[in-house]
Every structure is written in C-alpha cells, then in structure tokens.
Short mmCIF file of C-alpha atoms in Angstrom, two decimals:
data_model
loop_
_atom_site.label_atom_id
_atom_site.label_comp_id
_atom_site.label_asym_id
_atom_site.label_seq_id
_atom_site.Cartn_x
_atom_site.Cartn_y
_atom_site.Cartn_z
CA MET A 15 5.31 71.27 69.35
CA SER A 16 7.28 69.18 71.59
CA GLY A 17 11.06 68.84 72.61
CA LEU A 18 12.39 65.66 73.90
CA LEU A 19 15.47 64.95 76.29
CA ARG A 20 17.02 61.62 75.27
CA ARG A 21 17.96 59.56 78.29
CA PRO A 22 19.31 56.13 77.46
CA LYS A 23 17.80 53.38 79.52
CA PRO A 24 19.77 50.11 79.53
CA GLY A 25 18.41 47.16 81.14
CA ARG A 26 14.62 46.30 81.51
CA PRO A 27 12.32 47.92 79.02
CA ARG A 28 10.42 50.75 80.38
CA ALA A 29 7.49 50.84 78.03
CA THR A 30 5.34 48.32 79.86
CA SER A 31 5.77 50.13 83.16
CA ALA A 32 4.73 53.46 81.63
CA PHE A 33 1.68 51.78 80.29
CA VAL A 34 0.72 50.55 83.70
CA TRP A 35 1.46 53.89 85.07
CA ALA A 36 -0.81 55.57 82.60
CA LEU A 37 -3.50 53.36 83.37
CA THR A 38 -3.13 53.75 87.22
CA LEU A 39 -3.31 57.62 86.55
CA CYS A 40 -6.64 57.17 84.86
CA GLY A 41 -8.17 54.89 87.50
CA ALA A 42 -6.98 57.32 90.42
CA SER A 43 -8.77 60.20 88.61
CA ALA A 44 -12.21 58.56 89.06
CA CYS A 45 -13.99 60.10 92.08
CA SER A 46 -16.38 58.45 94.49
CA SER A 47 -20.09 58.90 94.31
CA PRO A 48 -21.74 60.65 97.22
CA ALA A 49 -23.86 58.68 99.70
CA ARG A 50 -27.49 58.11 98.70
CA LEU A 51 -30.23 59.85 100.55
CA ALA A 52 -32.21 57.36 102.45
CA VAL A 53 -35.86 58.61 102.47
CA SER A 54 -37.94 57.32 105.33
CA ASP A 55 -41.58 57.95 105.48
CA GLY A 56 -41.33 57.87 109.29
CA GLU A 57 -38.78 60.59 109.35
CA LEU A 58 -40.89 62.82 107.02
CA VAL A 59 -43.90 62.32 109.11
CA ALA A 60 -41.92 63.28 112.18
CA ALA A 61 -40.45 66.18 110.36
CA ALA A 62 -44.00 67.40 109.46
CA ASN A 63 -45.25 66.82 113.06
CA ALA A 64 -42.50 68.96 114.39
CA ARG A 65 -44.27 72.05 113.72
CA THR A 66 -46.66 72.50 116.69
CA SER A 67 -45.13 74.55 119.29
CA ILE A 68 -43.40 77.93 119.67
CA GLU A 69 -40.35 76.02 120.49
CA ASP A 70 -40.35 74.36 117.11
CA VAL A 71 -40.50 77.80 115.54
CA THR A 72 -37.54 79.00 117.54
CA ARG A 73 -35.45 75.82 116.69
CA ALA A 74 -36.30 75.98 113.05
CA LEU A 75 -35.44 79.75 112.56
CA GLU A 76 -32.13 79.24 114.75
CA LEU A 77 -31.19 76.60 112.00
CA ALA A 78 -32.25 78.55 109.04
CA ASP A 79 -29.63 80.44 107.15
CA LEU A 80 -31.24 83.72 106.00
CA GLY A 81 -27.88 85.43 105.18
CA PRO A 82 -27.05 89.16 105.57
CA LEU A 83 -30.43 90.33 104.63
CA ARG A 84 -31.35 94.06 104.95
CA LEU A 85 -34.46 93.38 106.86
CA ARG A 86 -35.22 92.55 110.43
CA VAL A 87 -35.38 89.04 111.53
CA PRO A 88 -36.92 87.93 115.02
CA THR A 89 -34.22 87.75 117.47
CA GLU A 90 -35.96 87.37 120.86
CA LEU A 91 -37.23 84.00 119.95
CA ASN A 92 -37.79 83.09 123.72
CA GLU A 93 -40.42 85.76 123.59
CA LEU A 94 -42.45 84.81 120.54
CA ARG A 95 -46.18 84.57 121.12
CA PRO A 96 -48.93 83.71 118.55
CA ASP A 97 -50.67 87.01 119.08
CA GLN A 98 -47.51 88.91 117.69
CA ALA A 99 -46.61 89.46 114.29
CA GLU A 100 -43.15 88.13 115.07
CA PHE A 101 -44.24 84.72 115.54
CA TRP A 102 -45.76 84.42 112.13
CA HIS A 103 -42.84 86.09 110.61
CA ALA A 104 -40.45 83.60 112.19
CA SER A 105 -42.50 80.71 111.10
CA ALA A 106 -42.65 82.06 107.45
CA TYR A 107 -38.98 82.70 107.53
CA ALA A 108 -38.24 79.05 108.77
CA TRP A 109 -40.71 77.09 106.92
CA ASN A 110 -42.30 78.82 103.95
CA PRO A 111 -41.41 76.36 101.05
CA GLN A 112 -40.42 78.99 98.32
CA LEU A 113 -38.17 80.80 100.80
CA ARG A 114 -36.69 77.46 101.65
CA ALA A 115 -36.07 76.74 98.18
CA LEU A 116 -34.35 80.20 97.61
CA ARG A 117 -32.33 79.57 100.76
CA ARG A 118 -31.16 76.12 99.32
CA ARG A 119 -30.40 77.86 95.80
CA VAL A 120 -28.05 80.50 97.56
CA ARG A 121 -26.32 77.57 99.22
CA GLU A 122 -25.93 75.64 95.94
CA LEU A 123 -24.40 78.40 94.34
CA ARG A 124 -22.02 79.09 97.18
CA GLU A 125 -20.70 75.64 97.14
CA ALA A 126 -20.73 75.64 93.34
CA SER A 127 -18.57 78.76 93.21
CA ARG A 128 -15.72 77.02 94.86
CA SER A 129 -15.29 75.06 91.45
CA ALA A 130 -15.67 78.14 89.44
CA GLY A 131 -12.70 79.19 87.39
CA GLN A 132 -10.77 75.99 88.41
CA PRO A 133 -8.53 74.21 85.65
CA GLY A 134 -10.55 71.94 83.39
CA PRO A 135 -9.63 68.34 82.90
CA ILE A 136 -6.05 67.22 82.37
CA GLN A 137 -5.72 66.58 78.63
CA THR A 138 -4.07 63.09 78.44
CA GLN A 139 -3.13 61.00 75.30
CA THR A 140 -1.45 57.73 75.20
CA MET A 141 -0.32 56.04 72.03
CA LEU A 142 0.91 52.49 71.49
CA LEU A 143 2.89 51.49 68.21
CA ASP A 144 1.72 47.85 68.67
CA ALA A 145 -1.17 47.12 71.10
CA SER A 146 -0.05 43.65 71.12
CA ASP A 147 3.52 44.33 72.60
CA PRO A 148 3.22 47.38 74.72
CA SER A 149 7.16 47.04 75.46
CA ARG A 150 7.97 48.24 71.94
CA GLU A 151 7.04 51.89 72.18
CA LEU A 152 4.64 54.04 74.17
CA GLU A 153 3.93 57.81 73.87
CA LEU A 154 2.19 59.55 76.90
CA ILE A 155 0.98 63.39 76.62
CA ALA A 156 -0.48 65.36 79.45
CA MET A 157 -1.43 68.95 79.42
CA VAL A 158 -3.39 71.60 81.62
CA ASP A 159 -4.55 75.00 81.04
CA VAL A 160 -1.97 77.40 82.18
CA LEU A 161 -4.20 80.48 82.22
CA ALA A 162 -6.60 78.63 84.56
CA LEU A 163 -3.95 77.72 86.85
CA VAL A 164 -2.64 81.35 87.26
CA GLY A 165 -6.30 82.49 87.43
CA VAL A 166 -6.59 85.02 84.47
CA GLY A 167 -8.70 85.32 81.37
CA PRO A 168 -11.79 82.94 81.28
CA SER A 169 -10.92 81.54 84.66
CA ALA A 170 -11.04 84.78 86.53
CA ALA A 171 -14.35 85.74 84.57
CA ALA A 172 -16.09 82.45 85.68
CA ARG A 173 -15.04 83.23 89.29
CA GLU A 174 -16.61 86.68 89.03
CA LEU A 175 -19.75 85.23 87.40
CA ALA A 176 -20.20 82.49 90.14
CA ALA A 177 -19.80 85.34 92.77
CA ALA A 178 -22.42 87.44 90.81
CA GLN A 179 -24.66 84.52 90.48
CA THR A 180 -24.49 83.90 94.21
CA ARG A 181 -25.15 87.56 95.12
CA ALA A 182 -28.06 87.60 92.73
CA ALA A 183 -29.65 84.58 94.48
CA LEU A 184 -29.15 86.12 97.72
CA GLY A 185 -30.78 89.20 96.40
CA GLN A 186 -33.81 87.21 95.43
CA LEU A 187 -33.90 85.52 98.82
CA GLU A 188 -34.01 88.98 100.36
CA ALA A 189 -36.78 90.27 98.02
CA ARG A 190 -38.96 87.17 98.67
CA ALA A 191 -38.48 87.38 102.30
CA TRP A 192 -39.55 90.96 102.24
CA SER A 193 -42.65 90.34 100.28
CA LEU A 194 -43.38 87.28 102.25
CA ARG A 195 -43.38 89.12 105.50
CA PHE A 196 -46.33 91.42 104.10
CA GLU A 197 -48.27 88.60 102.71
CA VAL A 198 -48.29 87.00 106.00
CA ASP A 199 -49.28 90.29 107.73
CA ARG A 200 -52.09 90.74 104.94
CA ALA A 201 -53.33 87.26 105.77
CA ARG A 202 -53.41 87.98 109.42
CA VAL A 203 -55.39 91.07 108.78
CA GLU A 204 -57.97 89.27 106.52
CA LEU A 205 -58.26 86.60 109.10
CA ALA A 206 -58.69 89.11 111.97
CA ALA A 207 -61.39 90.91 109.85
CA ALA A 208 -63.33 87.67 109.10
CA LYS A 209 -63.25 86.77 112.87
CA SER A 210 -64.31 90.26 113.82
CA LEU A 211 -67.18 90.18 111.45
CA GLU A 212 -68.33 86.70 112.51
CA THR A 213 -68.35 88.06 116.16
CA ALA A 214 -70.29 90.93 115.29
CA LEU A 215 -72.87 89.33 113.20
CA GLY A 216 -73.18 86.61 115.90
CA GLY A 217 -74.05 89.47 118.63
CA LEU A 218 -76.58 91.02 116.29
CA TYR A 219 -78.21 87.77 115.55
CA ALA A 220 -78.36 86.99 119.36
CA ASP A 221 -79.97 90.38 119.90
CA CYS A 222 -82.50 90.14 117.00
CA GLU A 223 -83.56 86.53 117.57
CA GLN A 224 -85.28 87.63 120.82
CA LEU A 225 -87.99 89.06 118.62
CA VAL A 226 -88.81 85.58 116.91
CA PRO A 227 -91.42 84.53 119.45
CA ARG A 228 -93.13 87.97 119.26
CA ILE A 229 -93.30 87.96 115.39
CA GLU A 230 -94.74 84.35 115.41
CA ILE A 231 -97.30 84.99 118.06
CA LEU A 232 -98.49 88.27 116.24
CA THR A 233 -98.52 86.44 112.88
CA GLN A 234 -100.60 83.56 114.40
CA ARG A 235 -103.18 86.09 115.70
CA GLY A 236 -103.45 88.18 112.40
CA TRP A 237 -101.89 91.22 113.78
CA VAL A 238 -98.97 90.98 111.56
CA ALA A 239 -99.31 90.17 107.81
CA PRO A 240 -97.79 86.88 106.72
CA GLY A 241 -95.54 88.48 104.14
CA MET A 242 -94.40 91.18 106.72
CA SER A 243 -93.40 88.25 109.03
CA ALA A 244 -91.64 86.52 106.22
CA SER A 245 -89.67 89.54 105.30
CA ALA A 246 -88.60 90.04 108.85
CA LEU A 247 -87.51 86.31 109.33
CA ALA A 248 -85.76 86.54 105.78
CA ALA A 249 -83.58 89.44 107.30
CA LEU A 250 -82.91 87.49 110.37
CA HIS A 251 -81.68 84.42 108.18
CA MET A 252 -79.46 86.89 106.15
CA VAL A 253 -77.75 87.72 109.28
CA GLU A 254 -77.13 83.97 109.79
CA HIS A 255 -76.03 83.59 106.08
CA ARG A 256 -73.51 86.46 106.34
CA GLN A 257 -72.18 85.04 109.54
CA THR A 258 -71.72 81.62 107.80
CA MET A 259 -69.97 83.25 104.98
CA ALA A 260 -67.62 84.90 107.60
CA ARG A 261 -66.84 81.47 108.99
CA ALA A 262 -66.00 80.19 105.60
CA ASP A 263 -63.53 83.38 105.27
CA VAL A 264 -61.93 82.39 108.39
CA ALA A 265 -61.29 78.88 107.19
CA ARG A 266 -60.14 80.06 103.85
CA MET A 267 -57.84 82.77 105.45
CA GLN A 268 -56.61 80.45 108.09
CA ARG A 269 -55.55 77.91 105.31
CA GLU A 270 -53.74 80.85 103.52
CA LEU A 271 -51.86 81.92 106.40
CA ALA A 272 -51.05 78.22 107.32
CA ASP A 273 -49.44 77.75 103.75
CA LEU A 274 -47.40 80.98 104.03
CA CYS A 275 -46.05 79.94 107.25
CA GLY A 276 -45.55 76.30 106.43
CA LEU A 277 -47.77 75.36 109.48
CA ASP A 278 -50.58 72.94 109.80
CA VAL A 279 -54.07 74.55 109.59
CA ALA A 280 -54.87 72.92 113.03
CA HIS A 281 -51.72 74.59 114.65
CA PRO A 282 -53.11 75.92 118.19
CA ALA A 283 -51.42 79.39 117.39
CA PHE A 284 -54.50 80.02 115.17
CA ASP A 285 -56.84 79.98 118.11
CA GLU A 286 -54.97 83.05 119.60
CA LEU A 287 -55.42 85.13 116.42
CA ALA A 288 -58.47 87.37 117.07
CA SER A 289 -59.56 90.80 115.97
CA GLY A 290 -56.80 92.49 117.93
CA VAL A 291 -54.76 92.47 114.70
CA ILE A 292 -56.81 95.24 113.42
CA ASP A 293 -58.14 96.64 116.60
CA ARG A 294 -54.50 97.56 117.99
CA PHE A 295 -53.49 99.68 114.97
CA ARG A 296 -53.27 103.45 116.02
CA PRO A 297 -53.32 105.67 113.04
CA ASP A 298 -52.20 108.76 115.26
CA GLU A 299 -48.81 107.03 115.80
CA VAL A 300 -48.25 106.46 112.06
CA GLU A 301 -45.70 109.02 110.24
CA LEU A 302 -45.82 108.92 106.45
CA THR A 303 -42.37 109.96 105.67
CA ALA A 304 -41.55 109.00 102.21
CA PRO A 305 -37.94 107.94 101.28
CA SER A 306 -36.18 109.54 98.69
CA THR A 307 -35.61 107.78 95.00
CA GLU A 308 -31.90 107.16 96.13
CA GLU A 309 -33.13 105.66 99.35
CA LEU A 310 -35.60 103.53 97.50
CA LEU A 311 -33.03 102.26 95.13
CA GLU A 312 -30.66 101.54 98.11
CA ASN A 313 -33.07 99.90 100.37
CA LEU A 314 -35.98 98.43 98.46
CA PRO A 315 -35.28 94.49 98.14
CA GLU A 316 -36.97 94.30 94.98
CA LEU A 317 -34.65 96.99 93.47
CA ARG A 318 -31.78 95.56 95.18
CA ALA A 319 -32.15 92.19 93.81
CA MET A 320 -32.56 93.76 90.20
CA LYS A 321 -29.35 95.52 90.66
CA LEU A 322 -27.68 92.25 91.56
CA GLU A 323 -29.20 90.73 88.43
CA LEU A 324 -27.85 93.68 86.44
CA ALA A 325 -24.42 92.96 87.98
CA MET A 326 -24.96 89.16 87.14
CA ALA A 327 -25.73 90.12 83.51
CA GLU A 328 -22.65 92.22 83.22
CA ALA A 329 -20.64 89.35 84.49
CA GLU A 330 -21.97 87.08 82.01
CA LEU A 331 -21.12 89.63 79.17
CA GLN A 332 -17.62 89.77 80.31
CA SER A 333 -17.30 85.85 80.78
CA GLU A 334 -18.43 85.61 76.97
CA ALA A 335 -16.00 88.21 75.95
CA ARG A 336 -13.02 86.27 77.75
CA MET A 337 -13.93 83.15 75.89
CA ARG A 338 -12.10 84.67 73.15
CA TRP A 339 -8.74 84.21 74.93
CA PRO A 340 -6.70 81.14 73.73
CA MET A 341 -6.52 78.09 75.95
CA ILE A 342 -2.90 77.45 76.45
CA GLY A 343 -1.96 73.89 77.48
CA LEU A 344 1.30 72.86 78.85
CA GLY A 345 2.62 69.50 80.14
CA PRO A 346 5.04 66.80 79.69
CA ARG A 347 5.49 64.32 76.66
CA ILE A 348 7.05 60.85 77.51
CA VAL A 349 8.27 58.53 75.09
CA SER A 350 9.32 55.13 76.30
CA MET A 351 11.15 52.68 74.16
CA PRO A 352 13.01 49.36 75.08
CA ASP A 353 16.38 50.92 74.71
CA GLU A 354 15.48 54.61 75.80
CA PHE A 355 13.32 56.99 77.82
CA LEU A 356 12.59 60.30 76.34
CA LEU A 357 11.01 63.27 78.30
CA GLY A 358 10.21 66.68 77.02
CA PRO A 359 7.73 69.62 77.37
CA MET A 360 4.46 69.76 75.30
CA LEU A 361 2.62 72.93 74.37
CA GLY A 362 -0.90 73.17 72.89
CA VAL A 363 -2.90 76.36 71.96
CA ASP A 364 -6.89 76.36 71.14
CA VAL A 365 -7.78 79.59 69.35
CA PRO A 366 -11.48 80.32 68.92
CA PHE A 367 -12.23 80.69 65.13
CA PRO A 368 -12.30 84.19 64.24
CA GLY A 369 -16.02 85.74 64.68
CA SER A 370 -17.42 82.44 66.10
CA LEU A 371 -18.29 83.93 69.63
CA ASP A 372 -19.66 87.33 68.30
CA GLY A 373 -23.21 86.28 68.41
CA GLN A 374 -23.09 85.02 71.89
CA ILE A 375 -21.43 88.09 73.04
CA ALA A 376 -23.81 90.27 71.19
CA ALA A 377 -26.70 88.38 72.91
CA ALA A 378 -25.12 88.62 76.41
CA ARG A 379 -24.77 92.26 75.86
CA GLU A 380 -28.65 92.46 75.00
CA ARG A 381 -29.33 90.76 78.20
CA ARG A 382 -27.24 93.26 80.11
CA ASP A 383 -28.99 96.28 78.45
CA GLY A 384 -32.46 94.66 79.06
CA ALA A 385 -31.57 94.16 82.69
CA TYR A 386 -30.66 97.65 82.98
CA GLU A 387 -34.01 98.76 81.26
CA GLN A 388 -35.95 96.58 83.66
CA LEU A 389 -34.21 98.17 86.71
CA GLU A 390 -35.06 101.75 85.41
CA GLY A 391 -38.55 100.83 84.93
CA ALA A 392 -38.99 99.21 88.25
CA LEU A 393 -37.61 102.29 90.00
CA VAL A 394 -40.14 104.42 88.38
CA MET A 395 -42.88 102.04 89.43
CA ALA A 396 -41.62 101.86 92.87
CA ARG A 397 -42.05 105.59 93.26
CA SER A 398 -45.46 105.52 91.73
CA ARG A 399 -46.46 102.65 93.99
CA LEU A 400 -45.23 104.86 96.96
CA THR A 401 -47.28 107.81 96.02
CA ALA A 402 -50.39 105.60 95.33
CA ALA A 403 -49.92 103.98 98.63
CA GLN A 404 -49.86 107.10 100.55
CA ARG A 405 -53.18 108.40 98.68
CA VAL A 406 -54.97 105.10 99.50
CA TYR A 407 -54.00 105.24 103.06
CA GLU A 408 -55.24 108.86 103.45
CA HIS A 409 -58.59 107.85 101.92
CA THR A 410 -59.13 104.63 103.95
CA LEU A 411 -58.25 106.47 107.15
CA LEU A 412 -61.22 108.83 106.38
CA LEU A 413 -63.47 105.86 105.68
CA ARG A 414 -62.44 104.28 108.87
CA ASP A 415 -62.62 107.02 111.25
CA GLU A 416 -65.68 109.11 109.79
CA HIS A 417 -67.80 107.51 107.00
CA ALA A 418 -67.98 103.91 108.17
CA PRO A 419 -68.47 104.39 111.88
CA GLU A 420 -70.98 107.39 111.44
CA THR A 421 -73.02 105.26 109.01
CA ASP A 422 -72.97 102.29 111.40
CA ARG A 423 -73.99 104.38 114.26
CA SER A 424 -76.87 105.94 112.35
CA VAL A 425 -78.11 102.71 111.16
CA ALA A 426 -77.76 101.31 114.78
CA ARG A 427 -79.95 103.95 115.95
CA MET A 428 -82.41 103.28 113.20
CA LEU A 429 -82.70 99.65 114.11
CA ASN A 430 -83.04 100.30 117.88
CA ALA A 431 -85.74 102.91 117.11
CA ALA A 432 -87.54 100.57 114.72
CA ARG A 433 -87.39 97.87 117.30
CA ALA A 434 -88.90 100.07 120.01
CA GLU A 435 -91.63 101.28 117.63
CA PHE A 436 -92.37 97.40 116.86
CA MET A 437 -92.84 96.75 120.44
CA VAL A 438 -95.62 99.23 120.44
CA ASP A 439 -97.01 99.02 116.96
CA PRO A 440 -96.89 95.61 115.26
CA GLN A 441 -97.14 97.38 111.89
CA MET A 442 -93.57 98.70 112.32
CA LEU A 443 -92.12 95.40 111.81
CA GLU A 444 -91.41 96.01 108.13
CA ARG A 445 -89.27 99.15 109.09
CA TRP A 446 -87.40 96.84 111.54
CA SER A 447 -86.76 94.32 108.77
CA ARG A 448 -85.31 96.98 106.47
CA ALA A 449 -83.22 98.49 109.31
CA LEU A 450 -81.77 94.91 110.00
CA ALA A 451 -80.79 94.50 106.51
CA GLU A 452 -78.92 97.84 106.52
CA ARG A 453 -77.32 97.07 109.81
CA ILE A 454 -75.73 93.96 108.26
CA ASP A 455 -74.11 95.96 105.74
CA SER A 456 -73.02 98.67 107.98
CA LEU A 457 -71.21 96.15 110.39
CA ALA A 458 -69.50 94.71 107.46
CA ASN A 459 -68.37 98.12 106.24
CA VAL A 460 -67.17 99.06 109.64
CA VAL A 461 -65.02 95.82 109.74
CA ARG A 462 -63.96 96.17 106.16
CA ALA A 463 -62.80 99.86 106.70
CA ARG A 464 -60.65 98.76 109.80
CA ALA A 465 -59.03 95.98 107.70
CA ASP A 466 -58.49 98.00 104.71
CA LEU A 467 -56.75 100.87 106.68
CA MET A 468 -54.36 98.22 108.12
CA LEU A 469 -53.68 96.86 104.76
CA ALA A 470 -53.10 100.34 103.35
CA TRP A 471 -50.48 101.00 106.11
CA LEU A 472 -48.89 97.54 105.11
CA GLU A 473 -48.81 98.62 101.41
CA TRP A 474 -47.16 101.81 102.57
CA GLN A 475 -44.52 99.98 104.68
CA GLU A 476 -43.64 97.42 101.77
CA ALA A 477 -43.44 100.12 99.22
CA CYS A 478 -41.04 102.09 101.33
CA GLY A 479 -38.59 99.12 101.91
CA PRO A 480 -36.60 98.42 105.07
CA ARG A 481 -36.12 101.57 106.99
CA GLU A 482 -33.22 102.21 109.47
CA GLU A 483 -34.79 100.46 112.16
CA GLU A 484 -35.20 97.42 109.94
CA GLN A 485 -31.49 97.17 108.85
CA PRO A 486 -29.13 95.06 110.97
#
C-alpha cells in the first residue's frame, strides 16, 4: 500500500528529469572491480628462494598472523638454531601449506563477516506509462529491509553465524598448528634415528672390514671352506645393505620434514640435524601428570575446535529459524507527471509460506545434534588416547633402558669373542658371521628403542594438549 502527497508542479515537466535521475541512481550503484593480480614467474621464483636462512624464517614468522592460539609460538626468533625444535616449529608455522591455507581462510571469514547481516539490495522499480514519451508519467519505487537496518531478526542471526564461522575456522587453525608441531617433531625423531643407525652401521662395517684380507688369505690357502668365507662376506655385505637402507630413510625423512616445514630439501639446516634429537632426551626429567577430563575439554585443540564447530552449528540452526521472520520493506514512492509531482511512503512485507522452512530447520537441528555427538565421542577417545599413550611410554622406557641395550651389549661381547677366537682358530669364522648378523639387528633395535621412547613422549604431550607453560 502507498500513500501519496499531491504537490502541483507548474512549469516544466518533471517526469523526464525523474527518469534521468533513476538511471543515474542505477549507474551509481555499480561498484568498481578489484585490481587484477599480476603473477610473475620471477617473483614466484624469488619467493621460493627466500627460504634459505634463519633470517628468512624469522621474517616469515613475524609476518604470519597465527591469531590468539592456545599454544606456544617461538618468540625469541633471533636465537633460533637448526639444532633446536623451535627452528623447525617456526618454519612450519610460517610456511606449511595447510597452515597457510587455514590462516587465509580465517582472514577471509573475518573480512566476510563485515558484510554479514547488512541490508540487502535496495529494491527499486520504475514504470513508464509511455516509453516513447517519458514526460507523460513516471513512477519510481524504492524499498529497503527495515529489520536489517536496525539489526534484528535474520540480520542479527547472520552476524552471529559469521562470527561463529570465524571462530570455528580459528579453532581449526589452532588444532592444525598443534598437530603440525608434533608431526614435525616425529619427522625430526625419525630423521635422527635414520642418521644414528647409518653412523652406527658405518662404524660396525669399518671395524669388521679389517678382517676381509685375513678371510681371503685363509680361503686361498684352504684353511677356511669357501662356503664359510662366503657366509662371512655375506654378513658383511648385509651391514652395507642395512646402511644403504638407512641412507634411503634419511633422504625420505628429510623430504617429509622439508614438506612439513615448507623448506627445500637442500636447506643447509638439515646438515645440522644429527642423532642429538633422540640422544638428548632424559626420561628422568619427565613427569607424567595426566590432565583431568575437564582440562582436556578446555585445552586440547582438537576438542576446542569441535566445541567451536558445535557453536557454529547452533548459529546455523538459529539463522535458519529466524528466516521465518517477515521481510519488511519501507521506502518512498514517487509519481511524476507533467502537471504534478506525487511523493508518498511505500510498505512491502514478504512472509515465508507456512511450513516452507520446516525441513531446513529440522536438517540444521540434526547437524547441531550430530556435532554434539561427535564432540562427546571425541572426548571419550581423547581420554583413551591419553591412557594408551602413558602405557606405551612406560613399555618403551623399559625397552630403551633395559632390554635393547642389554641385548646389544651381549651381542657385542659375542661378536668380540668370536673375532678373538677367529684370530686363533680359522674355523671360528662361522660363529663370527652369525654374531655379526645378530649385531646388525641389535644395533637397529637400540636406535629404534631410543626413537620409540621419544615418539611415545611426543604422543603423550600431544594427547595432553597445551599445558600451563604452553598457553600465552
């Protein structure tokens, strides 16, 4: 409905000027396009090359907007060294592709939230009685959503949903940053273990290789059977074989760590990574104090992200429910004729058809309830993971401190004794060959036990979530 105020307008007809004004308003509503991104191969190459020093890591991390995360981010950037975990954490936080994408998603949602709940398009309608003669009569109607202007109803729900989506994206960023930290540490442990095993096998080969001339001479003189010497040389070749496998593991784990940190595999920092990653771990300094279920729910990034996703699902439900509100449009109605100019208000109401939104609301409710069930299940799994991590740590500690080193010492003594006997009696070569084969496995078991203990400790830390010293 509309009410018009009649205003006589003697003199020049106003319909033509009103028509021009309507066209001008439509043209002014068009927005300019953003500038196009100029992609240069040279700039891409330069950006890829700018990841070769500690200074590059420092600069990239300072520019990275990680947001208010509940985990520790390296702050003493001027003290970063490749032999420290913080260097690799900082590199991953700055350059990991998944983390950068999640960071960009948070920024995207933050910007999009500025438009959430804003009034929709101004509804305009222009009618000409005679298109060939616009001066005869023109009618112009313009309306805007009143509820959106005052920020209630669907408009408020849209803003709440946008805020919930931004928080949920930030929760995903935090959860990924937390898991990424331990993926990096596990890769460092595996790389250190591979390097440690390569070094140990290299030392074993250098020591045993000294017997090759004696074995060859004794075989030529018939004092050692050819089959016995072949078995001994095969055992020695097995040392080389396992060492080559360790070198392949070094290359493989170096590639994995490089991918996680967004670095080139030829980065000089990899040269400073040695077995110290697993050698410096001191189990006597570890205290396994498990957090409570309430603390897990409050601090574990994975659960915090799921709580935010539940909040987002709730906001989606409320947004769907408020779509039942009517859309109330209010604005002016202008009628321009040669002899008069009429101005009055225009009111329009759009009411959803009864029951048309019930299905969408019910579906949103199911999504909300499903998010709650997932959070509940994840909390149970988080407690189970924590319990299992503690048990695994206790067993691997026993392997590292007792079983593996004692077995290796026994096998080392056996190999030394067999070598001494062989120096006296050539027929003891077969015993030396068997001892050497066992020594290869015992060395690998010692390195594996040291690495597994470190991995178990990392698993425990990740399952606990950020503790007080981790939280900013």
